[in-house]
Amino acid sequence: MRDDRGTLPATKLRHRSAIRRRAVPYVFVGPALLLLLAFGVLPIVVAGFVSLTDLDIAGLANRDNVSFVGLENYRTLLSDGDFWRSIRVTLAFIVIGVPAIIAISLAIAFGLAQGTNRWFRALRTFYFLPAITAIVAISLVWGLLYNTQFGLLNYLLDSVGLPKVNWLSDPTVAKFSVGIVAVWRATGLNSIIFLAAIQNIPQEYYDAAALDGAGEWQKFRYVTFPLLRFALMFVTVTTLIAWLQFFDEPFVLTDGGPVGATTSVSLFIYREGFSRNQFGYASAGTVALFCLILVVTATQLRLFRRNDAS
Amino acid sequence: MPRSGTKSRRRFVIGVIMTIGALLTAFPFVWMITTSFKPLREARTYPPTVLPDEATWESYVTLFRDLEFGRYLTNTIIVVVVGFVGLAFMAMAGYGFARYRFVGKNVMFLVVLATLMIPVQVTLIPSYLILNKIGLTGTVVGIAVPTLVSAFGIFLFRQFMETLPDEVFEAARLDGAGEFRIFYSIVLPLSKPILAVQTILTFIAGWNSFLWPLVIAGKQENYTLSVGLALLNQQQSVNPPLQMAGASLMVIPTILIFVALQRFVVAGFTMSGLK
C-alpha cells in the first residue's frame, strides 16, 4: 500500500526496483483479469457482433459464407412465436419460483436457527445437499420419481386413492414438476445465506427488545427483518437471475416439452445455437437475454435502494 | 422456569418438523442409491420397492465395462484439477485488490463486478466461437479454461484479505520479505478458512458443470460425467438402475467431500460479508 509513495528513482538500480514494485499488483490481478476479459467481457462483444451476421455451420467452416445482415436477426426474433413463448415460460417460472424459494428458504433458516446443537447442525447438511450435487444427476432421479409407469410419486397417489398424474407430459403439470426440482435445489444455498444472516444478529438486540416488552412477532418485525434486508436483496437478485438462466432441469427432464411448455429462454437460445447451428440468430437471443438481465437487476437494485432511503 | 419450559418444548417441536423436512429433502438421494443396486426387472415393477430384494453391483460394472464412464471420470477429474489453477489466480487477484493501490484498480474491479452479472448462457455461443477460433473445441482444456476464474471467487478473496491485520505485513516487510514471499508464506496460511470454502466451491463447480462441457466436448472421448450421464438418459431411458448408478457415481463424491468440510462452508458465508 505504501509502495507507490516515496520511491524516488535516484539511481538506475532504484529506478528499476521501483518499476518492479509498481508491477507487483498487476502480476497479482493480471491472470484472473485476463481470463475474465477473455471469457466474460469479450464474449459480450462477440455476441453483439455475431448477432448482426447470418453465421451458421457453413460460416464456421468458411468465412466467405458469412454476411452482414444488420438488425435482421432481431426483427426475426421479435416476430418469432417460439421466442415469445420462451419469454412467457421464463416469466411464469420467475413469478412463482422467486417467492416460493424465498419463503421456503426463510422458513428453513428460521427453523435451523432455533438450535445450535449437533442435531441442528447435522440437519443443515441435509437441506444443503441438493444445492451442491450435480443437477444432471438429480434431474435423472426426479425423472424416475415422476415416471408414470413405475414411478414412486404416482404409486403414492395411487395408494391413497388419488388419480395418477402425467408429471412430465401434461403441459401445465410439467411446468410445476420441473419448477419443483429447481425450487428444491435452490432452497439449500439460500437457507444457508439467511441462516448466516440470522446468526449474525447480536443477541443483545433481542434482549433489548424483550426488555421493551416486545413479543416474538414484534422481535421479528422490528429486529430480525430489517437486519435481514441485505441478505434478502442478495437472495432476490441472485434467484431472479438464476431463473432467467434456467436450463439444466428442463433440458434433462423434458427437453423443453411438452409442446414447448418448459422451454426457457436459455433452452431456446441453446437450441437455435447448437441444434440448428444458427449462431447469428442465437446470438441475437443472447443479447436480448443479457439486456433483460441488466434491466431486471438494475430495477431491483433501484427498488431496494429506494426502500433503504425511506 | 415455566418460560424456559415452553421454550424448550417449542424447540423440540421445531426440531421434529425440521427433521421431517430434512428427510423429505434428502429422500431423492436415498431413492437414487437404493435403485442403483436393484436388478433391472425389480426397478421396473409396480408397485416400486424401496430396498432392493437382491442387491447387485451389475449397473456399476456395466457403467465401467460396457460404457465409457471410466473415461468420463478421468476427464472430470482433469477438469477439477485444472480448476485449482484458477483458484490460485483468484486468490492472487483477491490479494492484489485488497492490499495494493494501483492505477486502474477501480476500473478493473468494476470489470470483475460487471462479469458477475453475465450469465453462462450469454457467453455460451461467443465463447464457443472464440475457442473454435483458437482450436480448443473438443478438448478437455477447452472445457476447463473458460470457467477457471469466477468474479464471485475474486470478490470473496478480496473481502477476506482486506480484514488481515496490517501489522503482519509491516513486520514481514521489515524482515525483508519480497511481495510474493509475503503472499505465499503469510497471506495464504492466514487465509485457510476462505481457501477451504473456495476449494469446495471450485471442486463442486468443476465436477458438476454441465452446459459448457455439453457444448464444447464434441467427441465422446472428451465427455465429462455430467455429459455422459445426460447422454445415457437419452439412450437408456428404460434402465433406471443404470441411470441411478451413474447419478450416484456423480453425486456421492460431492456429498462425502461436503460432509467432511461442511463446517467451513457456513463459516465462509458468514465471513464473506453477506451479513
Coordinates of C-alpha atoms in Angstrom, one line a residue:
Chain A
M1 CA 0.0 0.0 0.0
R2 CA 2.8 2.4 0.7
D3 CA 4.8 1.1 -2.2
D4 CA 3.5 3.8 -4.6
R5 CA 4.8 6.6 -2.3
G6 CA 8.2 7.8 -1.6
T7 CA 10.2 5.7 -4.1
L8 CA 12.3 8.2 -5.9
P9 CA 14.2 6.8 -8.9
A10 CA 17.5 8.4 -7.8
T11 CA 19.7 5.7 -9.2
K12 CA 19.2 3.4 -12.1
L13 CA 19.0 0.5 -9.7
R14 CA 16.4 2.1 -7.5
H15 CA 14.5 3.1 -10.6
R16 CA 14.4 -0.5 -11.8
S17 CA 13.3 -1.8 -8.5
A18 CA 10.6 0.9 -8.3
I19 CA 9.2 -0.2 -11.7
R20 CA 9.3 -3.8 -10.5
R21 CA 7.5 -2.9 -7.3
R22 CA 4.9 -1.0 -9.3
A23 CA 4.4 -4.1 -11.4
V24 CA 3.6 -6.3 -8.4
P25 CA -0.1 -5.6 -8.1
Y26 CA -0.6 -6.1 -11.8
V27 CA 1.1 -9.5 -11.6
F28 CA -1.3 -10.5 -8.9
V29 CA -4.5 -9.4 -10.6
G30 CA -3.3 -9.9 -14.2
P31 CA -4.0 -13.6 -14.8
A32 CA -7.5 -13.6 -13.3
L33 CA -8.4 -10.4 -15.1
L34 CA -7.2 -11.6 -18.5
L35 CA -9.3 -14.7 -18.1
L36 CA -12.3 -12.7 -17.1
L37 CA -11.8 -10.4 -20.0
A38 CA -11.4 -13.3 -22.5
F39 CA -14.4 -15.3 -21.3
G40 CA -16.5 -12.8 -19.6
V41 CA -16.3 -9.5 -21.4
L42 CA -15.1 -10.4 -24.9
P43 CA -18.0 -12.8 -25.5
I44 CA -20.5 -10.0 -25.0
V45 CA -18.7 -8.0 -27.7
V46 CA -18.5 -11.1 -29.9
A47 CA -22.2 -11.9 -29.4
G48 CA -23.1 -8.3 -30.3
F49 CA -21.1 -8.5 -33.5
V50 CA -22.2 -12.1 -34.5
S51 CA -25.9 -11.2 -33.9
L52 CA -25.6 -8.8 -36.8
T53 CA -24.5 -11.6 -39.2
D54 CA -26.0 -14.8 -40.5
L55 CA -23.3 -17.0 -39.1
D56 CA -24.2 -20.7 -39.3
I57 CA -22.3 -24.0 -39.6
A58 CA -21.2 -23.2 -43.1
G59 CA -19.9 -19.8 -42.0
L60 CA -18.0 -21.5 -39.2
A61 CA -16.1 -23.6 -41.8
N62 CA -15.6 -20.8 -44.3
R63 CA -15.8 -17.1 -43.5
D64 CA -16.9 -16.3 -47.1
N65 CA -20.3 -17.8 -46.2
V66 CA -20.9 -15.1 -43.6
S67 CA -22.6 -11.9 -44.5
F68 CA -23.7 -8.8 -42.5
V69 CA -27.5 -8.7 -42.1
G70 CA -27.8 -5.7 -39.8
L71 CA -30.8 -6.0 -37.5
E72 CA -32.5 -8.7 -39.5
N73 CA -31.9 -11.3 -36.7
Y74 CA -33.6 -9.1 -34.1
R75 CA -36.5 -8.4 -36.4
T76 CA -37.0 -12.2 -36.9
L77 CA -36.6 -12.7 -33.1
L78 CA -39.4 -10.2 -32.3
S79 CA -41.8 -12.0 -34.6
D80 CA -40.7 -15.5 -33.6
G81 CA -43.6 -17.1 -31.6
D82 CA -41.2 -19.7 -30.1
F83 CA -39.1 -16.8 -28.7
W84 CA -42.0 -15.1 -27.1
R85 CA -43.3 -18.3 -25.7
S86 CA -39.9 -19.0 -24.1
I87 CA -40.1 -15.5 -22.5
R88 CA -43.6 -16.2 -21.2
V89 CA -42.4 -19.6 -19.8
T90 CA -39.4 -18.0 -18.1
L91 CA -41.6 -15.2 -16.6
A92 CA -44.1 -17.8 -15.3
F93 CA -41.2 -19.7 -13.6
I94 CA -40.0 -16.4 -12.1
V95 CA -43.4 -15.2 -10.8
I96 CA -44.0 -18.5 -9.0
G97 CA -40.4 -19.6 -8.3
V98 CA -38.8 -16.5 -6.7
P99 CA -41.4 -16.0 -3.9
A100 CA -41.5 -19.8 -3.4
I101 CA -37.8 -20.1 -3.0
I102 CA -37.5 -17.0 -0.7
A103 CA -40.4 -18.1 1.5
I104 CA -39.2 -21.7 1.9
S105 CA -35.5 -20.8 2.4
L106 CA -36.5 -18.2 5.1
A107 CA -38.7 -20.8 6.9
I108 CA -35.9 -23.4 6.8
A109 CA -33.3 -20.8 8.0
F110 CA -35.6 -19.8 10.9
G111 CA -36.1 -23.4 11.8
L112 CA -32.4 -24.2 11.7
A113 CA -31.6 -21.1 13.7
Q114 CA -33.7 -22.4 16.7
G115 CA -31.0 -24.7 17.8
T116 CA -27.2 -24.7 17.7
N117 CA -26.6 -28.3 19.0
R118 CA -25.2 -31.1 17.0
W119 CA -28.6 -32.3 15.8
F120 CA -29.5 -28.9 14.2
R121 CA -26.1 -28.7 12.6
A122 CA -26.5 -32.2 11.1
L123 CA -29.9 -31.1 9.7
R124 CA -28.2 -28.2 7.8
T125 CA -26.3 -30.8 5.8
F126 CA -29.5 -32.5 4.7
Y127 CA -31.0 -29.2 3.5
F128 CA -27.8 -28.2 1.8
L129 CA -27.3 -31.4 -0.2
P130 CA -29.5 -30.6 -3.2
A131 CA -27.5 -27.3 -3.7
I132 CA -24.2 -29.0 -4.1
T133 CA -25.0 -32.1 -6.1
A134 CA -25.0 -32.2 -9.9
I135 CA -28.2 -31.1 -11.4
V136 CA -28.0 -33.6 -14.2
A137 CA -27.8 -36.5 -11.8
I138 CA -30.5 -35.0 -9.6
S139 CA -32.8 -34.4 -12.6
L140 CA -32.5 -38.1 -13.6
V141 CA -33.5 -39.1 -10.1
W142 CA -36.6 -36.8 -10.2
G143 CA -37.4 -38.1 -13.6
L144 CA -37.5 -41.6 -12.2
L145 CA -39.8 -40.4 -9.3
Y146 CA -42.0 -38.7 -11.8
N147 CA -42.1 -41.8 -14.1
T148 CA -45.8 -42.6 -15.0
Q149 CA -45.3 -46.4 -15.3
F150 CA -43.3 -47.3 -12.3
G151 CA -42.5 -44.0 -10.5
L152 CA -42.9 -43.6 -6.8
L153 CA -45.0 -40.4 -6.8
N154 CA -47.8 -41.9 -8.8
Y155 CA -47.6 -45.0 -6.6
L156 CA -48.1 -42.9 -3.5
L157 CA -51.0 -41.1 -5.1
D158 CA -52.5 -44.4 -6.2
S159 CA -52.2 -45.9 -2.7
V160 CA -54.2 -43.1 -1.1
G161 CA -56.8 -43.4 -3.9
L162 CA -55.9 -40.4 -5.9
P163 CA -55.7 -40.5 -9.7
K164 CA -52.3 -40.7 -11.3
V165 CA -50.7 -37.6 -12.7
N166 CA -48.8 -37.1 -16.0
W167 CA -46.0 -35.3 -14.3
L168 CA -43.9 -34.5 -17.4
S169 CA -46.2 -35.0 -20.3
D170 CA -49.1 -32.6 -19.4
P171 CA -48.0 -29.1 -20.4
T172 CA -49.4 -27.3 -17.3
V173 CA -48.3 -30.0 -14.8
A174 CA -44.8 -30.3 -16.4
K175 CA -44.1 -26.6 -15.6
F176 CA -44.7 -27.4 -11.9
S177 CA -42.8 -30.7 -12.0
V178 CA -39.7 -29.0 -13.4
G179 CA -40.2 -26.0 -11.2
I180 CA -40.4 -28.1 -8.0
V181 CA -37.0 -29.6 -8.8
A182 CA -35.5 -26.2 -9.2
V183 CA -37.1 -24.9 -6.0
W184 CA -35.9 -28.0 -4.1
R185 CA -32.4 -27.4 -5.4
A186 CA -32.3 -23.6 -4.8
T187 CA -33.5 -23.6 -1.2
G188 CA -30.3 -25.1 0.3
L189 CA -27.9 -22.4 -0.6
N190 CA -30.4 -19.6 0.2
S191 CA -31.3 -21.0 3.6
I192 CA -27.6 -21.1 4.5
I193 CA -27.3 -17.4 3.4
F194 CA -30.3 -16.5 5.5
L195 CA -29.1 -18.6 8.4
A196 CA -25.7 -16.9 8.4
A197 CA -27.5 -13.5 8.4
I198 CA -29.8 -14.5 11.3
Q199 CA -26.9 -15.8 13.3
N200 CA -25.1 -12.5 12.8
I201 CA -27.7 -10.5 14.6
P202 CA -26.4 -9.8 18.1
Q203 CA -28.4 -11.4 20.9
E204 CA -28.4 -8.0 22.7
Y205 CA -30.8 -6.6 20.2
Y206 CA -33.3 -9.3 21.1
D207 CA -32.7 -8.8 24.8
A208 CA -33.2 -5.1 24.5
A209 CA -36.4 -5.7 22.5
A210 CA -37.6 -8.1 25.2
L211 CA -36.9 -5.5 27.9
D212 CA -39.2 -3.1 26.0
G213 CA -41.8 -5.8 26.1
A214 CA -41.7 -7.0 22.5
G215 CA -43.3 -10.3 21.7
E216 CA -41.9 -12.9 19.2
W217 CA -43.7 -11.3 16.2
Q218 CA -42.5 -7.8 17.2
K219 CA -39.0 -9.0 17.6
F220 CA -39.2 -10.5 14.1
R221 CA -40.8 -7.3 12.6
Y222 CA -38.5 -4.8 14.2
V223 CA -35.2 -6.6 14.8
T224 CA -34.8 -9.6 12.5
F225 CA -36.5 -8.4 9.4
P226 CA -34.7 -5.1 9.0
L227 CA -31.3 -6.7 9.6
L228 CA -32.0 -9.4 7.0
R229 CA -32.6 -6.8 4.3
F230 CA -29.2 -7.2 2.7
A231 CA -29.5 -11.0 2.6
L232 CA -33.0 -10.6 1.2
M233 CA -31.8 -8.3 -1.5
F234 CA -28.9 -10.6 -2.3
V235 CA -31.1 -13.7 -2.5
T236 CA -33.8 -12.0 -4.5
V237 CA -31.4 -10.7 -7.1
T238 CA -29.4 -13.9 -7.5
T239 CA -32.6 -16.1 -7.5
L240 CA -34.2 -14.0 -10.2
I241 CA -31.0 -14.1 -12.3
A242 CA -30.9 -17.9 -11.8
W243 CA -34.4 -18.3 -13.1
L244 CA -33.5 -16.1 -16.1
Q245 CA -30.7 -18.6 -16.8
F246 CA -32.9 -21.7 -16.1
F247 CA -31.6 -24.6 -18.2
D248 CA -30.4 -27.9 -16.7
E249 CA -33.7 -29.1 -15.2
P250 CA -35.9 -28.7 -18.3
F251 CA -33.1 -29.9 -20.6
V252 CA -32.8 -33.2 -18.7
L253 CA -36.4 -33.7 -17.6
T254 CA -38.5 -32.6 -20.5
D255 CA -36.1 -31.3 -23.2
G256 CA -38.3 -28.2 -23.2
G257 CA -41.5 -30.1 -23.9
P258 CA -44.3 -31.0 -24.0
V259 CA -45.0 -28.6 -26.9
G260 CA -42.6 -26.0 -25.5
A261 CA -44.3 -25.7 -22.1
T262 CA -40.9 -25.8 -20.3
T263 CA -38.7 -24.2 -23.0
S264 CA -36.9 -21.4 -21.1
V265 CA -35.2 -18.6 -22.9
S266 CA -31.8 -20.3 -22.3
L267 CA -33.1 -23.5 -23.8
F268 CA -34.4 -21.6 -26.8
I269 CA -31.0 -20.0 -27.3
Y270 CA -29.2 -23.3 -26.9
R271 CA -31.5 -25.0 -29.4
E272 CA -31.1 -22.2 -32.0
G273 CA -27.4 -22.2 -31.5
F274 CA -26.3 -25.8 -31.1
S275 CA -29.2 -27.9 -32.6
R276 CA -29.9 -25.7 -35.6
N277 CA -26.4 -24.1 -35.7
Q278 CA -27.9 -20.6 -36.3
F279 CA -25.2 -18.8 -34.4
G280 CA -26.1 -15.4 -35.6
Y281 CA -29.7 -15.8 -34.7
A282 CA -28.9 -17.4 -31.4
S283 CA -26.5 -14.5 -30.6
A284 CA -29.4 -12.1 -31.1
G285 CA -31.3 -14.1 -28.5
T286 CA -28.2 -14.0 -26.3
V287 CA -28.1 -10.2 -26.5
A288 CA -31.8 -10.0 -25.7
L289 CA -31.4 -12.2 -22.6
F290 CA -28.4 -10.1 -21.5
C291 CA -30.4 -6.9 -21.8
L292 CA -33.3 -8.5 -19.9
I293 CA -31.0 -9.5 -17.1
L294 CA -29.4 -6.0 -17.0
V295 CA -32.8 -4.3 -16.8
V296 CA -34.1 -6.7 -14.1
T297 CA -31.1 -6.3 -12.0
A298 CA -30.9 -2.6 -12.3
T299 CA -34.6 -2.3 -11.4
Q300 CA -34.3 -4.4 -8.4
L301 CA -31.2 -2.6 -7.1
R302 CA -33.1 0.7 -7.5
L303 CA -36.2 -0.7 -5.7
F304 CA -34.1 -1.9 -2.8
R305 CA -32.2 1.4 -2.6
R306 CA -35.5 3.3 -2.5
N307 CA -36.7 1.1 0.3
D308 CA -33.4 1.8 2.1
A309 CA -33.9 5.5 1.8
S310 CA -37.4 5.5 3.3
Chain B
M1 CA -38.9 -21.9 34.9
P2 CA -42.2 -22.2 33.0
R3 CA -40.9 -19.8 30.4
S4 CA -37.8 -21.9 29.6
G5 CA -40.1 -25.0 29.6
T6 CA -42.3 -23.6 26.8
K7 CA -39.1 -22.5 25.0
S8 CA -37.5 -25.9 25.0
R9 CA -40.8 -27.5 24.1
R10 CA -41.1 -25.1 21.1
R11 CA -37.5 -26.0 20.2
F12 CA -38.4 -29.7 20.3
V13 CA -41.4 -29.3 18.1
I14 CA -39.4 -27.2 15.6
G15 CA -36.7 -29.8 15.7
V16 CA -39.1 -32.6 14.8
I17 CA -40.6 -30.6 11.9
M18 CA -37.1 -29.7 10.6
T19 CA -36.1 -33.3 10.8
I20 CA -39.1 -34.5 8.8
G21 CA -38.3 -31.8 6.2
A22 CA -34.7 -32.8 6.1
L23 CA -35.6 -36.5 5.5
L24 CA -38.0 -35.4 2.7
T25 CA -35.3 -33.2 1.2
A26 CA -32.8 -36.0 1.2
F27 CA -35.2 -38.7 0.1
P28 CA -34.4 -38.5 -3.7
F29 CA -30.8 -39.3 -2.8
V30 CA -31.9 -42.4 -0.9
W31 CA -34.1 -43.5 -3.8
M32 CA -31.1 -42.9 -6.2
I33 CA -28.8 -45.2 -4.2
T34 CA -31.2 -48.0 -3.5
T35 CA -32.4 -48.1 -7.1
S36 CA -28.8 -48.2 -8.3
F37 CA -28.5 -51.6 -6.6
K38 CA -31.7 -53.1 -7.9
P39 CA -31.8 -55.6 -10.8
L40 CA -33.4 -54.1 -13.9
R41 CA -36.5 -56.3 -13.5
E42 CA -37.1 -55.2 -10.0
A43 CA -36.7 -51.5 -10.8
R44 CA -39.4 -51.7 -13.4
T45 CA -42.0 -53.5 -11.3
Y46 CA -45.1 -51.8 -10.0
P47 CA -45.5 -51.1 -7.1
P48 CA -42.0 -49.9 -6.6
T49 CA -39.9 -51.2 -3.8
V50 CA -37.7 -49.1 -1.5
L51 CA -34.9 -51.6 -0.8
P52 CA -33.7 -54.0 -3.4
D53 CA -34.6 -57.6 -2.9
E54 CA -31.4 -58.9 -4.4
A55 CA -28.8 -56.1 -4.3
T56 CA -26.4 -56.2 -7.2
W57 CA -23.4 -54.3 -8.4
E58 CA -24.4 -55.1 -12.0
S59 CA -25.2 -51.5 -13.1
Y60 CA -21.9 -50.1 -11.8
V61 CA -20.0 -52.8 -13.5
T62 CA -21.9 -52.0 -16.8
L63 CA -21.0 -48.3 -16.5
F64 CA -17.3 -49.0 -16.4
R65 CA -17.1 -52.2 -18.6
D66 CA -19.6 -51.5 -21.4
L67 CA -19.9 -47.8 -21.3
E68 CA -17.1 -45.2 -21.2
F69 CA -17.6 -44.0 -17.6
G70 CA -14.0 -44.6 -16.6
R71 CA -13.0 -42.2 -19.4
Y72 CA -15.7 -39.6 -18.3
L73 CA -14.5 -39.9 -14.7
T74 CA -10.9 -39.2 -15.7
N75 CA -11.9 -36.2 -17.8
T76 CA -14.0 -34.8 -14.9
I77 CA -11.0 -35.2 -12.6
I78 CA -8.8 -33.4 -15.1
V79 CA -11.3 -30.5 -15.3
V80 CA -11.4 -30.3 -11.5
V81 CA -7.6 -30.3 -11.2
V82 CA -7.2 -27.6 -13.8
G83 CA -9.8 -25.7 -11.9
F84 CA -7.4 -25.4 -9.0
V85 CA -5.1 -23.3 -11.1
G86 CA -8.0 -20.9 -11.4
L87 CA -8.3 -21.0 -7.6
A88 CA -4.7 -19.8 -7.3
F89 CA -5.4 -17.0 -9.8
M90 CA -8.5 -15.9 -7.8
A91 CA -6.6 -15.8 -4.6
M92 CA -3.8 -13.7 -6.2
A93 CA -6.3 -11.3 -7.7
G94 CA -8.2 -11.0 -4.4
Y95 CA -5.0 -10.2 -2.6
G96 CA -4.0 -7.7 -5.3
F97 CA -7.3 -5.9 -5.0
A98 CA -7.3 -6.0 -1.2
R99 CA -3.8 -4.9 -0.4
Y100 CA -2.5 -2.6 -3.2
R101 CA -3.3 0.7 -4.6
F102 CA -2.5 1.0 -8.3
V103 CA -3.5 2.8 -11.5
G104 CA -6.7 1.4 -13.0
K105 CA -7.6 -0.6 -9.9
N106 CA -11.2 0.8 -9.7
V107 CA -11.9 0.2 -13.3
M108 CA -10.5 -3.3 -13.1
F109 CA -12.6 -4.1 -10.0
L110 CA -15.6 -2.8 -11.8
V111 CA -15.0 -5.2 -14.6
V112 CA -14.8 -8.0 -12.1
L113 CA -18.2 -7.0 -10.6
A114 CA -19.7 -6.5 -14.0
T115 CA -18.9 -10.1 -15.1
L116 CA -20.8 -11.3 -12.0
M117 CA -24.0 -10.3 -13.9
I118 CA -23.1 -12.1 -17.1
P119 CA -24.8 -15.4 -17.3
V120 CA -23.2 -18.5 -18.7
Q121 CA -25.9 -18.8 -21.4
V122 CA -24.9 -15.4 -22.7
T123 CA -21.2 -16.3 -23.1
L124 CA -22.0 -19.7 -24.4
I125 CA -22.1 -19.1 -28.1
P126 CA -19.4 -16.4 -28.3
S127 CA -17.1 -18.5 -26.1
Y128 CA -17.7 -21.5 -28.3
L129 CA -16.8 -19.3 -31.4
I130 CA -13.7 -18.0 -29.6
L131 CA -12.5 -21.4 -28.6
N132 CA -13.3 -22.7 -32.1
K133 CA -11.1 -19.9 -33.5
I134 CA -8.1 -20.9 -31.3
G135 CA -8.7 -24.6 -31.9
L136 CA -9.7 -25.7 -28.4
T137 CA -13.1 -27.0 -29.1
G138 CA -13.3 -30.7 -28.4
T139 CA -10.5 -30.7 -25.9
V140 CA -10.6 -31.2 -22.1
V141 CA -8.6 -28.0 -21.7
G142 CA -11.3 -26.2 -23.7
I143 CA -13.9 -27.5 -21.1
A144 CA -11.8 -26.3 -18.2
V145 CA -10.4 -22.9 -19.2
P146 CA -13.4 -20.6 -19.7
T147 CA -14.7 -21.2 -16.1
L148 CA -11.3 -21.1 -14.4
V149 CA -11.9 -17.8 -12.8
S150 CA -15.2 -16.5 -11.2
A151 CA -15.8 -13.0 -10.3
F152 CA -17.6 -14.2 -7.1
G153 CA -14.5 -16.0 -6.0
I154 CA -12.3 -13.0 -6.5
F155 CA -14.8 -10.9 -4.6
L156 CA -14.8 -13.3 -1.6
F157 CA -11.0 -13.5 -1.5
R158 CA -10.8 -9.7 -1.6
Q159 CA -13.4 -9.3 1.2
F160 CA -11.4 -11.7 3.4
M161 CA -7.9 -10.4 2.7
E162 CA -8.9 -6.9 3.5
T163 CA -9.5 -8.0 7.1
L164 CA -6.0 -9.3 7.6
P165 CA -4.1 -7.1 10.1
D166 CA -1.7 -4.5 8.7
E167 CA 1.0 -5.3 11.4
V168 CA 1.7 -8.7 9.9
F169 CA 2.6 -7.2 6.6
E170 CA 4.7 -4.4 8.2
A171 CA 6.7 -7.0 10.2
A172 CA 7.2 -9.1 7.1
R173 CA 8.4 -6.2 5.0
L174 CA 10.8 -5.0 7.8
D175 CA 12.2 -8.5 7.7
G176 CA 12.9 -8.0 4.1
A177 CA 10.4 -10.5 2.6
G178 CA 9.5 -9.9 -1.0
E179 CA 5.9 -9.3 -2.1
F180 CA 5.4 -12.8 -3.5
R181 CA 7.1 -14.3 -0.4
I182 CA 4.6 -12.5 1.8
F183 CA 1.7 -13.8 -0.3
Y184 CA 2.9 -17.3 -0.3
S185 CA 4.2 -17.8 3.3
I186 CA 2.0 -15.3 5.2
V187 CA -1.2 -14.5 3.4
L188 CA -2.1 -17.9 2.2
P189 CA -1.7 -19.7 5.6
L190 CA -3.7 -16.9 7.2
S191 CA -6.4 -17.4 4.6
K192 CA -7.1 -21.0 5.3
P193 CA -10.8 -20.6 6.1
I194 CA -11.6 -18.8 2.8
L195 CA -9.3 -21.2 0.9
A196 CA -11.2 -24.1 2.3
V197 CA -14.5 -22.6 1.2
Q198 CA -13.2 -21.8 -2.2
T199 CA -11.7 -25.3 -2.6
I200 CA -15.1 -26.8 -2.0
L201 CA -16.8 -24.4 -4.4
T202 CA -14.1 -25.0 -7.1
F203 CA -14.4 -28.7 -6.8
I204 CA -18.2 -28.6 -6.9
A205 CA -18.3 -26.2 -9.8
G206 CA -15.9 -28.2 -11.9
W207 CA -17.4 -31.6 -11.0
N208 CA -21.0 -30.6 -11.7
S209 CA -20.6 -28.3 -14.7
F210 CA -22.9 -29.4 -17.5
L211 CA -24.0 -26.9 -20.1
W212 CA -20.5 -25.8 -21.2
P213 CA -19.0 -29.3 -21.4
L214 CA -22.1 -30.4 -23.3
V215 CA -21.5 -27.7 -25.9
I216 CA -17.7 -27.9 -26.1
A217 CA -16.9 -31.6 -25.6
G218 CA -17.7 -32.7 -29.1
K219 CA -16.3 -36.2 -29.3
Q220 CA -17.4 -38.8 -26.9
E221 CA -13.9 -39.3 -25.6
N222 CA -14.0 -35.7 -24.1
Y223 CA -17.3 -36.1 -22.3
T224 CA -17.4 -35.4 -18.6
L225 CA -19.5 -37.4 -16.2
S226 CA -22.4 -34.9 -16.5
V227 CA -22.4 -35.0 -20.3
G228 CA -22.1 -38.8 -20.3
L229 CA -24.9 -39.1 -17.9
A230 CA -27.3 -36.9 -19.9
L231 CA -26.4 -38.9 -23.0
L232 CA -27.1 -42.1 -21.0
N233 CA -30.5 -40.7 -20.2
Q234 CA -31.4 -40.3 -23.8
Q235 CA -30.1 -43.8 -24.8
Q236 CA -31.3 -45.8 -21.8
S237 CA -34.5 -44.2 -20.7
V238 CA -35.9 -47.5 -19.6
N239 CA -33.0 -48.7 -17.5
P240 CA -33.4 -47.0 -14.1
P241 CA -30.7 -48.9 -12.2
L242 CA -28.1 -47.9 -14.7
Q243 CA -29.2 -44.3 -14.7
M244 CA -29.2 -44.2 -10.9
A245 CA -25.7 -45.9 -10.7
G246 CA -24.4 -43.1 -13.0
A247 CA -26.1 -40.5 -10.9
S248 CA -24.7 -42.0 -7.7
L249 CA -21.2 -42.0 -9.2
M250 CA -21.6 -38.3 -9.8
V251 CA -23.3 -37.3 -6.6
I252 CA -21.6 -39.4 -3.8
P253 CA -18.1 -37.9 -4.1
T254 CA -19.6 -34.4 -3.7
I255 CA -21.6 -35.4 -0.7
L256 CA -18.6 -37.1 1.0
I257 CA -16.4 -34.0 0.4
F258 CA -19.1 -31.7 1.6
V259 CA -19.8 -33.6 4.8
A260 CA -16.1 -33.7 5.6
L261 CA -15.6 -30.0 5.1
Q262 CA -19.1 -28.6 5.7
R263 CA -18.2 -26.6 8.8
F264 CA -16.1 -24.3 6.7
V265 CA -18.9 -23.5 4.3
V266 CA -21.3 -21.9 6.8
A267 CA -18.3 -20.1 8.4
G268 CA -17.3 -19.0 4.9
F269 CA -20.6 -17.5 4.1
T270 CA -20.7 -15.7 7.5
M271 CA -17.3 -14.1 6.9
S272 CA -17.7 -13.3 3.3
G273 CA -19.6 -10.1 4.1
L274 CA -23.0 -11.5 3.4
K275 CA -24.4 -10.0 6.6

